[in-house]
Coordinates of C-alpha atoms and ligand atoms in Angstrom, one line a residue:
M165 CA 16.7 26.9 -28.9
E166 CA 15.7 23.3 -29.2
T167 CA 15.5 21.6 -25.9
V168 CA 15.2 18.0 -24.9
D169 CA 12.0 18.8 -23.2
Q170 CA 10.5 19.9 -26.4
L171 CA 11.3 16.7 -28.3
G172 CA 8.7 14.0 -28.9
S173 CA 9.2 10.3 -28.2
V174 CA 10.0 9.4 -31.8
E175 CA 12.7 12.1 -32.0
I176 CA 14.3 11.1 -28.7
A177 CA 14.3 7.4 -29.6
S178 CA 15.9 8.1 -33.0
A179 CA 18.5 10.5 -31.5
V180 CA 19.4 7.9 -28.9
A181 CA 19.6 5.1 -31.5
S182 CA 21.9 7.2 -33.7
G183 CA 24.1 8.3 -30.7
E184 CA 23.2 12.0 -31.1
L185 CA 21.9 12.0 -27.6
S186 CA 22.6 9.5 -24.8
A187 CA 19.7 8.0 -22.8
V188 CA 21.4 9.3 -19.6
E189 CA 21.5 12.8 -21.0
V190 CA 17.8 12.6 -21.8
A191 CA 17.0 11.1 -18.4
E192 CA 18.9 13.9 -16.7
A193 CA 17.1 16.5 -18.8
S194 CA 13.7 15.1 -17.9
L195 CA 14.7 14.9 -14.2
A196 CA 15.9 18.5 -14.3
A197 CA 12.7 19.6 -15.9
I198 CA 10.8 17.7 -13.2
E199 CA 12.8 19.4 -10.5
A200 CA 12.3 22.9 -12.0
R201 CA 8.6 22.5 -12.7
E202 CA 7.2 20.2 -10.0
P203 CA 6.8 23.0 -7.4
A204 CA 4.3 24.6 -9.8
V205 CA 2.7 21.5 -11.3
Q206 CA 2.9 18.6 -8.8
A207 CA 2.2 16.0 -11.4
F208 CA 4.2 13.3 -9.6
I209 CA 3.6 11.3 -6.4
E210 CA 7.0 9.7 -6.7
V211 CA 10.0 10.5 -8.8
S212 CA 12.1 7.4 -9.5
A213 CA 15.4 9.1 -10.4
A214 CA 17.6 6.1 -9.5
L215 CA 15.5 3.7 -11.5
A216 CA 15.4 6.2 -14.4
L217 CA 19.2 6.6 -14.5
D218 CA 19.8 2.8 -14.2
A219 CA 17.4 2.1 -17.1
A220 CA 19.1 4.9 -19.2
R221 CA 22.5 3.5 -18.5
A222 CA 21.4 0.1 -19.5
T223 CA 20.0 1.6 -22.8
D224 CA 23.3 3.3 -23.5
A225 CA 25.3 0.1 -22.7
K226 CA 23.1 -1.8 -25.2
R227 CA 23.9 0.7 -27.8
A228 CA 27.6 0.6 -27.0
A229 CA 27.4 -3.2 -27.4
G230 CA 25.8 -2.8 -30.8
E231 CA 22.5 -4.3 -29.8
R232 CA 19.3 -3.2 -31.4
L233 CA 17.4 -0.6 -29.4
G234 CA 13.6 -0.6 -28.9
P235 CA 11.2 2.0 -30.3
L236 CA 11.2 3.9 -27.0
A237 CA 14.9 3.9 -26.4
G238 CA 15.7 6.5 -23.8
V239 CA 12.2 8.0 -23.8
P240 CA 11.3 9.2 -20.3
V241 CA 7.8 7.9 -19.3
A242 CA 5.6 8.7 -16.3
F243 CA 3.2 5.9 -15.1
K244 CA -0.1 6.6 -13.4
D245 CA 0.2 5.5 -9.8
N246 CA -2.3 2.7 -10.2
M247 CA 0.4 0.7 -12.2
H248 CA 2.8 -1.5 -10.4
L249 CA 6.5 -1.0 -11.0
I250 CA 9.0 -2.8 -8.8
G251 CA 11.1 -0.2 -7.0
T252 CA 8.3 2.2 -6.6
H253 CA 5.2 2.5 -4.4
T254 CA 1.8 2.0 -6.0
T255 CA -0.5 4.2 -4.0
C256 CA -3.5 4.9 -6.2
A257 CA -3.2 8.4 -4.6
S258 CA -4.9 6.9 -1.5
R259 CA -4.0 6.9 2.1
M260 CA -5.1 3.3 2.0
L261 CA -2.0 2.4 -0.1
E262 CA 0.3 5.2 1.1
D263 CA 3.1 2.8 2.0
Y264 CA 2.4 0.0 -0.4
E265 CA 5.5 -1.1 -2.3
S266 CA 5.0 -2.7 -5.7
V267 CA 5.9 -6.4 -5.6
F268 CA 5.7 -6.9 -9.3
T269 CA 5.6 -4.9 -12.5
A270 CA 2.5 -4.4 -14.6
T271 CA 2.5 -5.8 -18.1
C272 CA 1.9 -2.4 -19.6
V273 CA 4.9 -0.9 -17.7
R274 CA 7.0 -3.9 -18.5
R275 CA 6.4 -3.6 -22.2
M276 CA 7.2 0.1 -22.2
L277 CA 10.5 -0.7 -20.4
D278 CA 11.2 -3.6 -22.8
A279 CA 10.9 -1.0 -25.7
G280 CA 13.6 1.0 -24.0
A281 CA 11.6 3.6 -22.0
T282 CA 13.1 5.3 -19.0
P283 CA 10.8 5.2 -16.0
V284 CA 10.9 8.6 -14.3
G285 CA 8.1 8.3 -11.8
K286 CA 4.6 7.7 -10.8
A287 CA 1.9 10.3 -11.7
N288 CA -0.8 11.7 -9.5
M289 CA -4.4 10.8 -10.0
D290 CA -7.8 10.9 -8.4
E291 CA -8.0 8.5 -5.6
F292 CA -8.4 5.0 -7.1
A293 CA -9.2 6.8 -10.4
F294 CA -12.6 8.2 -9.1
G295 CA -12.9 11.7 -10.5
S296 CA -12.4 14.2 -13.2
S297 CA -10.0 16.7 -11.7
T298 CA -7.3 14.9 -9.7
E299 CA -8.6 16.9 -6.7
T300 CA -9.4 13.7 -4.8
S301 CA -5.8 12.7 -4.5
Y302 CA -4.9 12.0 -0.9
F303 CA -1.4 13.6 -1.4
H304 CA -1.8 16.9 -3.2
P305 CA -3.6 18.5 -6.2
T306 CA -1.9 18.7 -9.6
M307 CA -2.0 22.0 -11.4
N308 CA -2.8 22.5 -15.1
P309 CA 0.4 23.7 -16.8
W310 CA -1.6 26.1 -19.0
D311 CA -3.0 27.9 -15.9
T312 CA -2.0 26.7 -12.5
G313 CA -5.2 28.0 -11.0
R314 CA -7.0 25.3 -12.9
V315 CA -7.3 21.5 -12.6
P316 CA -5.6 19.2 -15.1
G317 CA -8.6 17.0 -15.4
G318 CA -8.8 13.5 -14.1
S319 CA -8.4 10.9 -13.1
S320 CA -5.1 10.6 -15.0
G321 CA -4.4 14.3 -14.3
G322 CA -0.7 13.8 -13.3
S323 CA 0.0 11.9 -16.5
A324 CA -1.5 14.7 -18.6
A325 CA 0.1 17.5 -16.7
A326 CA 3.6 15.9 -16.8
V327 CA 3.4 15.7 -20.6
A328 CA 2.0 19.2 -21.0
A329 CA 4.7 20.7 -18.7
G330 CA 7.4 19.2 -20.8
E331 CA 8.6 17.0 -17.9
V332 CA 8.1 13.8 -20.0
P333 CA 7.1 13.4 -23.7
L334 CA 5.0 10.3 -22.8
A335 CA 2.9 8.9 -20.0
L336 CA 0.5 6.1 -19.4
G337 CA -2.9 6.6 -17.9
S338 CA -6.0 4.5 -17.4
D339 CA -9.6 5.2 -18.6
T340 CA -12.7 3.8 -17.1
G341 CA -15.1 6.6 -18.1
G342 CA -12.9 9.2 -19.7
S343 CA -9.8 9.4 -17.4
I344 CA -7.2 9.5 -20.2
R345 CA -9.2 11.6 -22.7
Q346 CA -10.6 14.4 -20.5
P347 CA -7.2 15.3 -18.8
A348 CA -5.6 15.1 -22.2
S349 CA -8.2 17.6 -23.4
F350 CA -7.7 19.9 -20.4
C351 CA -3.9 19.9 -20.8
G352 CA -3.7 20.2 -24.6
V353 CA -2.0 16.8 -25.1
V354 CA -3.1 13.7 -27.1
G355 CA -4.7 10.9 -25.1
L356 CA -5.8 7.5 -26.5
K357 CA -8.2 5.1 -24.8
P358 CA -7.5 1.9 -26.7
S359 CA -10.2 -0.7 -27.4
Y360 CA -11.2 -2.8 -24.5
G361 CA -8.7 -5.7 -24.5
A362 CA -6.1 -4.0 -26.7
V363 CA -3.7 -3.4 -23.8
S364 CA -3.1 -5.7 -20.8
R365 CA -4.4 -4.5 -17.4
Y366 CA -2.3 -7.1 -15.5
G367 CA -0.8 -5.2 -12.6
V368 CA -3.0 -2.1 -12.9
V369 CA -5.3 -1.7 -9.8
A370 CA -8.8 -2.4 -11.0
F371 CA -11.7 0.1 -10.7
G372 CA -14.4 -1.2 -13.1
S373 CA -13.1 -4.4 -14.7
S374 CA -15.5 -4.4 -17.6
L375 CA -14.6 -0.8 -18.5
D376 CA -11.0 -0.2 -17.5
Q377 CA -8.4 0.3 -20.2
V378 CA -4.8 1.5 -20.2
G379 CA -3.5 3.9 -22.8
P380 CA -0.8 6.5 -23.6
L381 CA -0.8 10.3 -23.4
G382 CA 1.7 12.1 -25.5
R383 CA 2.6 15.4 -27.0
T384 CA 1.7 14.1 -30.5
V385 CA -0.2 11.3 -32.2
A386 CA 3.1 9.8 -33.3
D387 CA 4.1 9.6 -29.6
V388 CA 0.9 7.7 -28.8
A389 CA 1.3 5.4 -31.8
V390 CA 4.8 4.4 -30.9
A391 CA 3.6 3.7 -27.3
M392 CA 0.9 1.5 -28.8
D393 CA 3.5 -0.4 -30.8
A394 CA 5.3 -1.1 -27.5
L395 CA 2.2 -1.9 -25.5
T396 CA 0.9 -4.5 -28.0
A397 CA 4.3 -6.0 -28.9
G398 CA 4.3 -9.6 -27.9
G399 CA 0.5 -9.9 -28.5
R400 CA -2.0 -11.1 -26.0
D401 CA -1.0 -11.2 -22.4
P402 CA -1.9 -14.5 -20.8
L403 CA -2.0 -12.8 -17.4
D404 CA -5.1 -10.7 -18.5
S405 CA -7.9 -12.9 -19.8
T406 CA -9.5 -9.9 -21.5
S407 CA -6.4 -9.1 -23.5
R408 CA -6.4 -9.8 -27.2
D409 CA -3.9 -10.2 -30.0
L410 CA -3.9 -7.1 -32.1
D411 CA -2.8 -7.5 -35.6
A412 CA -2.0 -3.8 -36.1
A413 CA 1.0 -1.7 -36.9
F414 CA 0.3 1.7 -35.4
S415 CA 3.3 3.8 -36.3
A416 CA 3.8 2.2 -39.7
T417 CA 0.3 3.1 -41.0
L418 CA 0.1 6.5 -39.3
D419 CA 0.7 8.6 -42.4
Q420 CA -1.6 6.7 -44.8
G421 CA -4.2 9.5 -44.7
I422 CA -8.0 9.3 -44.7
E423 CA -8.8 10.1 -48.3
G424 CA -12.2 8.6 -49.2
M425 CA -13.1 7.7 -45.6
R426 CA -16.2 8.9 -43.7
F427 CA -16.5 10.5 -40.4
G428 CA -19.8 10.6 -38.5
V429 CA -21.2 13.6 -36.6
V430 CA -24.1 13.2 -34.1
A431 CA -26.3 16.3 -34.3
D432 CA -27.9 15.8 -30.9
L433 CA -24.6 15.8 -29.1
M434 CA -23.9 19.4 -30.2
E435 CA -26.9 20.4 -28.1
A436 CA -25.7 18.6 -25.0
E437 CA -26.0 20.2 -21.6
G438 CA -23.1 22.5 -20.7
L439 CA -21.3 22.3 -24.1
T440 CA -19.5 25.7 -24.5
E441 CA -19.5 27.7 -27.7
E442 CA -15.7 27.5 -27.9
V443 CA -15.7 23.7 -27.9
R444 CA -18.4 23.8 -30.6
A445 CA -16.1 26.1 -32.6
G446 CA -13.2 23.7 -32.2
L447 CA -15.4 20.9 -33.5
R448 CA -16.3 22.9 -36.6
L449 CA -12.6 23.4 -37.2
A450 CA -12.0 19.7 -36.8
E451 CA -14.8 18.9 -39.3
R452 CA -13.3 21.2 -41.9
A453 CA -9.9 19.7 -41.3
L454 CA -11.1 16.2 -41.9
E455 CA -13.0 17.2 -45.0
D456 CA -9.9 19.1 -46.4
A457 CA -8.0 15.8 -46.0
G458 CA -10.5 14.1 -48.3
A459 CA -12.9 12.5 -45.8
T460 CA -16.7 12.8 -46.1
R461 CA -18.9 14.0 -43.3
V462 CA -22.0 11.9 -42.6
E463 CA -24.8 12.3 -40.0
V464 CA -25.2 9.4 -37.6
E465 CA -27.3 8.8 -34.5
L466 CA -26.5 7.4 -31.1
P467 CA -30.1 7.5 -29.7
N468 CA -29.3 5.8 -26.3
I469 CA -26.1 7.8 -25.5
S470 CA -28.1 10.1 -23.2
S471 CA -28.5 7.2 -20.8
A472 CA -24.7 6.4 -20.7
I473 CA -23.9 8.4 -17.6
A474 CA -26.8 6.9 -15.6
A475 CA -25.7 3.4 -16.7
Y476 CA -22.1 4.1 -15.9
Y477 CA -22.8 5.3 -12.4
V478 CA -24.6 2.0 -11.7
L479 CA -22.1 -0.3 -13.4
G480 CA -18.9 1.6 -12.3
P481 CA -19.7 1.7 -8.5
C482 CA -20.9 -1.9 -8.5
E483 CA -17.6 -3.1 -10.0
A484 CA -15.6 -0.7 -7.8
F485 CA -17.3 -1.9 -4.7
S486 CA -16.3 -5.5 -5.5
N487 CA -12.8 -4.6 -6.6
L488 CA -12.0 -2.4 -3.6
A489 CA -13.3 -5.0 -1.0
R490 CA -9.8 -6.4 -0.9
F491 CA -8.5 -3.3 0.9
D492 CA -9.3 -4.3 4.4
G493 CA -6.1 -3.5 6.1
V494 CA -5.3 -7.1 6.7
R495 CA -3.1 -8.3 3.8
Y496 CA -2.3 -4.8 2.6
G497 CA -3.5 -1.3 3.0
Y498 CA -3.8 1.1 5.8
Q499 CA -4.4 -0.7 9.1
E500 CA -5.9 1.1 12.1
P501 CA -3.8 0.4 15.1
G502 CA -5.1 -0.7 18.5
C503 CA -8.4 -2.3 17.6
A504 CA -10.0 -5.0 19.8
T505 CA -11.7 -7.0 17.1
L506 CA -11.2 -7.8 13.4
A507 CA -14.6 -6.1 12.6
E508 CA -13.5 -2.9 14.4
Q509 CA -10.1 -3.0 12.6
T510 CA -11.7 -3.5 9.2
A511 CA -14.3 -0.8 9.7
K512 CA -11.8 1.8 11.0
S513 CA -9.1 0.9 8.5
R514 CA -11.6 1.4 5.6
A515 CA -13.2 4.5 7.2
R516 CA -9.8 6.2 7.6
G517 CA -8.0 4.7 4.6
F518 CA -10.4 5.9 1.9
G519 CA -11.3 9.5 1.0
M520 CA -14.8 10.8 0.4
E521 CA -15.3 10.0 -3.2
A522 CA -13.9 6.5 -2.8
K523 CA -16.4 5.9 0.0
R524 CA -19.3 7.4 -2.0
R525 CA -18.6 5.0 -4.9
Q526 CA -18.3 2.0 -2.7
M527 CA -21.4 2.8 -0.6
L528 CA -23.3 3.3 -3.9
G529 CA -22.0 0.0 -5.2
A530 CA -22.9 -1.9 -2.0
Y531 CA -26.4 -0.5 -2.1
L532 CA -26.9 -1.2 -5.8
L533 CA -25.8 -4.8 -5.4
A534 CA -28.2 -5.5 -2.6
S535 CA -30.9 -8.0 -3.5
G536 CA -34.1 -6.2 -4.5
V537 CA -32.1 -3.2 -5.5
Y538 CA -29.9 -5.1 -7.9
E539 CA -32.8 -6.1 -10.1
Q540 CA -34.0 -2.5 -10.3
Y541 CA -30.7 -0.9 -11.3
Y542 CA -28.0 -3.3 -12.4
Y543 CA -30.2 -5.2 -14.9
P544 CA -31.5 -2.1 -16.6
A545 CA -28.0 -0.6 -16.7
Q546 CA -26.8 -3.8 -18.4
Q547 CA -29.6 -3.4 -20.9
V548 CA -28.7 0.2 -21.6
R549 CA -25.2 -1.1 -22.2
S550 CA -26.4 -3.5 -24.9
L551 CA -28.4 -0.7 -26.5
I552 CA -25.5 1.7 -26.6
T553 CA -23.2 -1.0 -28.0
A554 CA -25.8 -1.7 -30.7
D555 CA -26.1 2.1 -31.4
Y556 CA -22.4 2.2 -32.2
E557 CA -22.5 -0.9 -34.3
R558 CA -25.2 0.7 -36.4
A559 CA -23.5 4.0 -36.6
F560 CA -20.2 2.4 -37.7
E561 CA -22.0 0.8 -40.7
S562 CA -22.1 4.3 -42.3
C563 CA -18.8 5.8 -41.1
D564 CA -15.3 4.9 -40.1
V565 CA -15.0 7.1 -37.0
I566 CA -17.3 9.5 -35.1
L567 CA -16.2 13.1 -34.3
M568 CA -17.5 14.6 -31.1
P569 CA -16.2 16.8 -28.2
T570 CA -14.0 15.2 -25.5
S571 CA -15.2 17.5 -22.7
P572 CA -18.1 19.9 -22.8
R573 CA -15.7 22.7 -21.7
A574 CA -12.1 23.8 -21.1
A575 CA -10.4 23.2 -17.7
F576 CA -12.2 24.5 -14.7
A577 CA -10.8 26.2 -11.6
F578 CA -9.9 24.4 -8.4
G579 CA -13.0 24.0 -6.2
E580 CA -15.3 25.3 -9.0
I581 CA -17.2 22.0 -9.2
S582 CA -18.0 20.7 -5.8
D583 CA -21.3 18.9 -6.5
P584 CA -20.4 15.3 -7.4
T585 CA -23.2 15.0 -9.9
Q586 CA -22.0 18.1 -11.8
M587 CA -18.5 16.6 -11.8
Y588 CA -20.0 13.4 -13.3
L589 CA -21.2 15.5 -16.3
S590 CA -17.6 16.0 -17.3
D591 CA -17.9 12.5 -18.8
T592 CA -20.9 13.2 -21.0
F593 CA -19.0 12.5 -24.2
T594 CA -16.5 9.9 -23.0
I595 CA -18.4 7.2 -21.0
S596 CA -20.4 5.7 -23.8
N597 CA -17.2 4.5 -25.4
N598 CA -16.1 2.6 -22.3
I599 CA -19.5 1.1 -22.2
A600 CA -19.2 -0.1 -25.8
G601 CA -15.6 -1.2 -25.4
S602 CA -14.5 0.6 -28.6
C603 CA -11.5 3.0 -29.1
A604 CA -11.3 6.8 -28.7
I605 CA -8.8 9.5 -28.8
S606 CA -8.7 13.1 -27.7
V607 CA -6.7 15.5 -30.0
P608 CA -6.0 19.2 -29.2
V609 CA -7.7 21.6 -31.7
G610 CA -6.3 24.9 -30.4
L611 CA -7.1 27.3 -27.6
G612 CA -10.6 28.4 -26.9
A613 CA -11.6 32.0 -28.0
Q614 CA -13.2 32.7 -24.6
S615 CA -11.0 30.8 -22.1
G616 CA -7.7 30.9 -23.9
L617 CA -7.3 27.2 -22.7
P618 CA -6.8 24.0 -24.7
I619 CA -9.9 22.7 -26.5
A620 CA -10.0 19.2 -27.9
A621 CA -11.9 17.0 -30.3
Q622 CA -12.6 13.4 -29.7
L623 CA -12.6 10.7 -32.4
Q624 CA -14.2 7.4 -31.6
G625 CA -13.8 4.2 -33.7
P626 CA -15.1 0.7 -33.7
A627 CA -13.5 -1.9 -31.4
F628 CA -10.0 -2.8 -32.6
A629 CA -9.9 0.0 -35.2
D630 CA -7.3 1.7 -33.1
A631 CA -4.7 2.0 -35.9
L632 CA -7.2 3.6 -38.2
L633 CA -8.3 6.0 -35.4
L634 CA -4.7 7.1 -35.0
R635 CA -4.6 7.9 -38.8
F636 CA -7.6 10.2 -38.4
A637 CA -6.0 11.8 -35.3
R638 CA -2.8 12.3 -37.1
V639 CA -4.6 14.1 -40.0
L640 CA -6.4 16.3 -37.4
E641 CA -3.4 17.5 -35.5
V642 CA -1.5 18.3 -38.8
Q643 CA -4.5 20.0 -40.5
V644 CA -5.6 22.0 -37.5
G645 CA -2.0 23.0 -36.7
T646 CA -1.8 21.8 -33.1
L647 CA 1.0 19.3 -33.8
G648 CA 3.0 19.2 -30.6
V649 CA 1.6 22.3 -29.1
A650 CA 3.0 23.0 -25.6
P651 CA 1.9 25.5 -23.0
S652 CA 4.1 28.6 -22.6
F653 CA 4.9 27.1 -19.2
A654 CA 7.2 24.6 -20.9
G655 CA 9.5 27.5 -21.7
K656 CA 9.9 28.3 -18.1
G657 CA 12.8 26.6 -16.4
S658 CA 13.5 24.8 -19.7
V659 CA 16.5 22.6 -20.0
P660 CA 18.9 23.4 -22.8
R661 CA 20.0 20.5 -24.9
Ligands
LIG933 N1 -14.5 10.7 -14.2 C1 -15.0 9.3 -14.3 C2 -15.3 8.8 -12.9 O1 -15.2 9.6 -12.0 C3 -14.1 8.4 -15.0 C4 -13.0 8.0 -14.2 C5 -12.0 7.1 -14.9 O2 -12.1 6.9 -16.1 N2 -11.2 6.4 -14.2 O3 -15.6 7.7 -12.7

């Protein structure tokens, strides 16, 4: 039986526009799915049922009045909890912001709502987006809907799990070093990290300002494309100086195919540390799929990519240290009661408000920015950044996109990776793209033969080639046969239409 929780965003929006479904019915179905599955998945920090129903009623009223509905009319959406939305808390999954109420709405959220989306809640994440497993959330872990003994990835783990569990067809996440793509890969959903500047970050709590980018996670590439239409509608956001006008039609060009185009493969990356055989097999499948669709495989090189993680763990912590300095318990954030001096209050508020990983990053950043140390680490990291960017520019002279893994392996079990430096290797294939500011997408390519868990391929494109990247991704999901795959979990407690 077809159920609302198995429909994609595009189907929902068109059913709502035609009157086949009401936005309220869809919102209720999503809220019912959340209620049924949250005990096992815990993808949300806050469910905003009242906001959702209000928005859905407004959509239905618009339709009744004969007004034109937006491309996301009635589509339930989850927002990562580092995005401000009036009427909800924005906690960044931290004790520091446990009680923080949003005082404005982020541009990315606003644009989704303007397109007709129904805001069902705020998704769990690693604290302040530091992590690859969502295990550092102050509130609770999130379970991978494919196997609840495993992590959903991170840091946008709640967003990915909510989509995979059929709680919502679409979610927003943020990606500083892989935080949209790696959880998408672990949860068997599609996750796009748009080009740096493609989507406004106004109202999204900053981690690494030169790296952060907001993007959609959906069940299909079409879901993600329609979200990009909404996120970029209205062009450049004057409230984010890094945002740009994108002259692109994402959904409209999605089915134009890739005949005669070229995809690059980096031989060295296939030998990367920790890359599992099943991921390699998934990549071979993806190569064949793209070739069958008329694209040509070419070999390219990214010689400096092996230094990407090292550079990222200098640049990221430095930027995080400076961005998180504002959480001092004075204007906002956790405030330690009963302190005699401001210094004591600041020290204790920060010591008790932040978790382990958030402290590690900030201490690392404080050290790396100290004079004498700065010159030794920050400068070289910036130089590596230039080299990696130049590598990509050269590679994209001979191909349209590059195919590589998203994550070296399928989802790991809770507690399996406790050494932070091992955790950092989760980002082997994702970080270089943030460093270069280009676009990248993770697309499911099936279940691994060894693990039985979702495996993904990553496609990376040049900066502002996001629409072309989506065309490749669309071909991939259709050819490989993973279009809209959902875990068997989505059948449990499913909501009849
Ligand atoms: N896993 C990476 C980190 O821990 C990336 C996080 C992110 O993209 N927000 O920093």
